[in-house]
Amino acid sequence: MTSSLAPSFVDIKDLRLGDARALLEHGATVTLPDSREHPTEFVQQVIDGLCELSLKDPLTGLANRRHFLSVLDREIDGVARSGEPALLLMLDIDHFKSINDSHGHLAGDKVLQAVARCLARCIRPMDSVARYGGEEFAVVLPNCLVSVGEAVAERIRMTVESLTIAVGPTTHVKATISIGGAYAPAWVRSTAPLWIERADNLLYQAKARGRNRACIDHQQAIAVSAEEKNLLFGHLALGEPAWLERVAAEPGGGGTSAVKP
Amino acid sequence: MSEKLQTGDSLPAAEPQVPLTPHGKVMAVTSGKGGVGKTFVSANLAAALAKRGQKVLVLDADLGLANLDVVLNLYPKVTLHDVFSGKSKLEEAIIQAPGGFSVLLAGSGMVEYSRLTPEIRADFLRIIEGLIPHYDVVLLDTGAGISDVVLFAVSLASVVLVVATPEPTSLTDAYATIKVLANQQKRENIHMVINQTARLGDGRAITGQLQQVLDRFVVTEPGRGVRLVHLADIPADPSVRQAVMRRQLLMQTLPGCPAALAVAQLARKIEETLIPGGR
């Protein structure tokens, strides 16, 4: 944190950056600047590159599980603060093992990549998609209305179903996914493990019901509507029962309008 | 809204996050909104029940942000935190409060337990089950809001006391809490304590109002709604503030004031109707 006060305490020559450099230049995905001419840029790019590597799944290019968990924690904070509904989808490729078994692991990798690309295309810029592990993916959709959750999941499911994935020069396979989805409890600070557990249970259910389908949990749609609020204390405004007169008149009593007995 | 709430039926997986395992004698005090006197009610009710000869323990179930220590002015060396972490035995963490009842305080280290894992649930359950044989009443003073921890603590109780004040914000949050409890835990009875009422009968009117809205919007199963039982009005009383600022129990410092009398009456009613084997 004191870097601005003591800018030259670290000599780049003293740092062992060989491994990091090799890691980043592997496959020539990154071209690092000259470490002697532009030491700051060099170190910055090494750091950026390593961060990127540590957050990405190498096979699919999606966020990895680590990155996803931090996104999920941030989303839980957002939901607790804003009360906006957020949907978590857990997606799993159906019968993935049999694809591997009959076409080989390279084919399996191709399917994973194709599904990953497809998922990335299906979502909005504010959504996050990650490879959660194996053939399981996760999508978090902030500010996703409870009424549209099912349609979103269904659209993703159908888009994957429509794919024809080339796994060899003449071989094509079809893949389907099962989806479990759960909303974060609005205005409640839940935890990432609990949220994932709920979505996972629904994914399990989608599998049990025959796969290639989505099961979404609406249970968290518990909030107090304007109509309910109006009934709860709407008579404040009408000055109806005597008990509310004084409440409304008290400072901080929260009366919405003046009460005339 | 009511239509959305009923969709749970068509989705077998939409199980409550917390299975209900109510224990007789265990009573949860909750509120939805913070600052409505939840801990005040817990502590003073415990004192009033103790005075009536009941053996009472108050457990600080607000694991993250406990306040019971502040209200009672107690800072024990051993807390629930040490029991959870295996450093101390349960007996060592139980201390005597000034009002003649026992308390089990969470301790500030409990913040890490506000993330409710299956292991923590199991530990918590074990602790409660260990306490039950030794007390007539175990009061769980829960945190504000409707977090997983609060819902879990409430799920352990056979009796739920919801504390609310007549303010619209408090009513809304109490209503939301009751709604969640009715839906997730299929609670049929919820007991109401209306705090800081302006005049006699206000509390009953508020409970009635809440009941009307619940009947209309919360249907758990056809023909079986949630029933609110009005237990007490605690009148707005400047003595309460005095006692709280001095960090003393109202039941001890000013037992004759209107609020203390109301709490004493609440204790009598609870003893007569809610404590198994009560007199």
Tab-separated table of C-alpha atoms in Angstrom, chain B residues 86-184:
chain	number	residue	atom	x	y	z
B	86	GLY	CA	-14.340	-27.241	21.619
B	87	LYS	CA	-12.290	-25.183	24.063
B	88	SER	CA	-14.834	-25.359	26.879
B	89	LYS	CA	-17.649	-27.508	28.100
B	90	LEU	CA	-21.239	-26.356	27.839
B	91	GLU	CA	-21.605	-26.068	31.628
B	92	GLU	CA	-18.705	-23.641	31.801
B	93	ALA	CA	-20.359	-21.197	29.430
B	94	ILE	CA	-23.622	-20.974	31.370
B	95	ILE	CA	-23.672	-18.051	33.763
B	96	GLN	CA	-26.171	-16.600	36.188
B	97	ALA	CA	-27.839	-13.337	35.207
B	98	PRO	CA	-28.942	-10.805	37.825
B	99	GLY	CA	-32.622	-11.687	37.321
B	100	GLY	CA	-32.268	-15.225	38.676
B	101	PHE	CA	-32.025	-16.993	35.353
B	102	SER	CA	-29.184	-18.529	33.355
B	103	VAL	CA	-27.681	-17.157	30.174
B	104	LEU	CA	-25.559	-18.569	27.445
B	105	LEU	CA	-23.906	-15.746	25.562
B	106	ALA	CA	-22.627	-16.025	22.042
B	107	GLY	CA	-19.439	-14.018	22.373
B	108	SER	CA	-18.121	-11.816	19.612
B	109	GLY	CA	-16.151	-14.635	18.013
B	110	MET	CA	-19.424	-16.108	16.845
B	111	VAL	CA	-19.440	-13.910	13.769
B	112	GLU	CA	-17.770	-16.740	11.881
B	113	TYR	CA	-20.734	-18.947	12.705
B	114	SER	CA	-23.163	-16.617	11.022
B	115	ARG	CA	-22.438	-18.801	8.013
B	116	LEU	CA	-24.690	-21.672	8.779
B	117	THR	CA	-23.100	-24.930	7.710
B	118	PRO	CA	-24.533	-28.384	8.402
B	119	GLU	CA	-21.854	-28.864	11.073
B	120	ILE	CA	-22.876	-25.690	12.874
B	121	ARG	CA	-26.520	-26.704	12.703
B	122	ALA	CA	-25.618	-30.060	14.219
B	123	ASP	CA	-23.523	-28.441	16.966
B	124	PHE	CA	-26.260	-25.985	17.751
B	125	LEU	CA	-28.862	-28.707	17.888
B	126	ARG	CA	-26.665	-30.747	20.205
B	127	ILE	CA	-26.250	-27.772	22.522
B	128	ILE	CA	-29.991	-27.126	22.681
B	129	GLU	CA	-30.708	-30.777	23.309
B	130	GLY	CA	-28.132	-30.794	26.076
B	131	LEU	CA	-29.800	-27.814	27.733
B	132	ILE	CA	-33.401	-28.987	27.601
B	133	PRO	CA	-33.352	-31.510	30.452
B	134	HIS	CA	-32.028	-28.902	32.864
B	135	TYR	CA	-34.549	-26.100	32.329
B	136	ASP	CA	-38.253	-25.427	32.301
B	137	VAL	CA	-37.894	-22.864	29.530
B	138	VAL	CA	-35.130	-22.170	27.039
B	139	LEU	CA	-35.544	-18.752	25.423
B	140	LEU	CA	-33.746	-18.146	22.149
B	141	ASP	CA	-33.061	-14.475	21.618
B	142	THR	CA	-32.644	-14.351	17.840
B	143	GLY	CA	-31.127	-11.700	15.653
B	144	ALA	CA	-32.983	-9.156	13.582
B	145	GLY	CA	-33.927	-9.891	10.017
B	146	ILE	CA	-34.817	-13.198	8.454
B	147	SER	CA	-31.396	-14.685	7.903
B	148	ASP	CA	-30.696	-18.366	7.690
B	149	VAL	CA	-29.408	-18.293	11.249
B	150	VAL	CA	-32.594	-16.702	12.574
B	151	LEU	CA	-34.813	-19.130	10.687
B	152	PHE	CA	-32.751	-22.015	11.928
B	153	ALA	CA	-32.925	-20.876	15.553
B	154	VAL	CA	-36.674	-20.375	15.261
B	155	SER	CA	-37.058	-23.824	13.701
B	156	LEU	CA	-35.829	-25.347	16.962
B	157	ALA	CA	-38.545	-23.721	19.013
B	158	SER	CA	-42.012	-25.045	19.700
B	159	VAL	CA	-43.257	-21.570	20.547
B	160	VAL	CA	-42.463	-18.450	18.542
B	161	LEU	CA	-42.849	-15.013	20.044
B	162	VAL	CA	-42.791	-12.172	17.534
B	163	VAL	CA	-42.065	-8.773	19.050
B	164	ALA	CA	-43.275	-5.749	17.095
B	165	THR	CA	-43.975	-2.103	17.751
B	166	PRO	CA	-46.873	-0.159	16.227
B	167	GLU	CA	-44.560	1.540	13.728
B	168	PRO	CA	-45.255	0.729	10.085
B	169	THR	CA	-41.669	-0.404	9.484
B	170	SER	CA	-41.826	-2.811	12.398
B	171	LEU	CA	-45.250	-4.096	11.316
B	172	THR	CA	-44.015	-4.714	7.780
B	173	ASP	CA	-40.989	-6.646	8.983
B	174	ALA	CA	-42.978	-8.615	11.551
B	175	TYR	CA	-45.467	-9.461	8.824
B	176	ALA	CA	-42.686	-10.592	6.475
B	177	THR	CA	-41.196	-12.742	9.237
B	178	ILE	CA	-44.539	-14.357	9.999
B	179	LYS	CA	-45.067	-14.973	6.314
B	180	VAL	CA	-41.728	-16.723	5.981
B	181	LEU	CA	-42.389	-18.799	9.104
B	182	ALA	CA	-45.827	-19.781	7.846
B	183	ASN	CA	-44.491	-20.757	4.446
B	184	GLN	CA	-41.153	-22.321	5.194
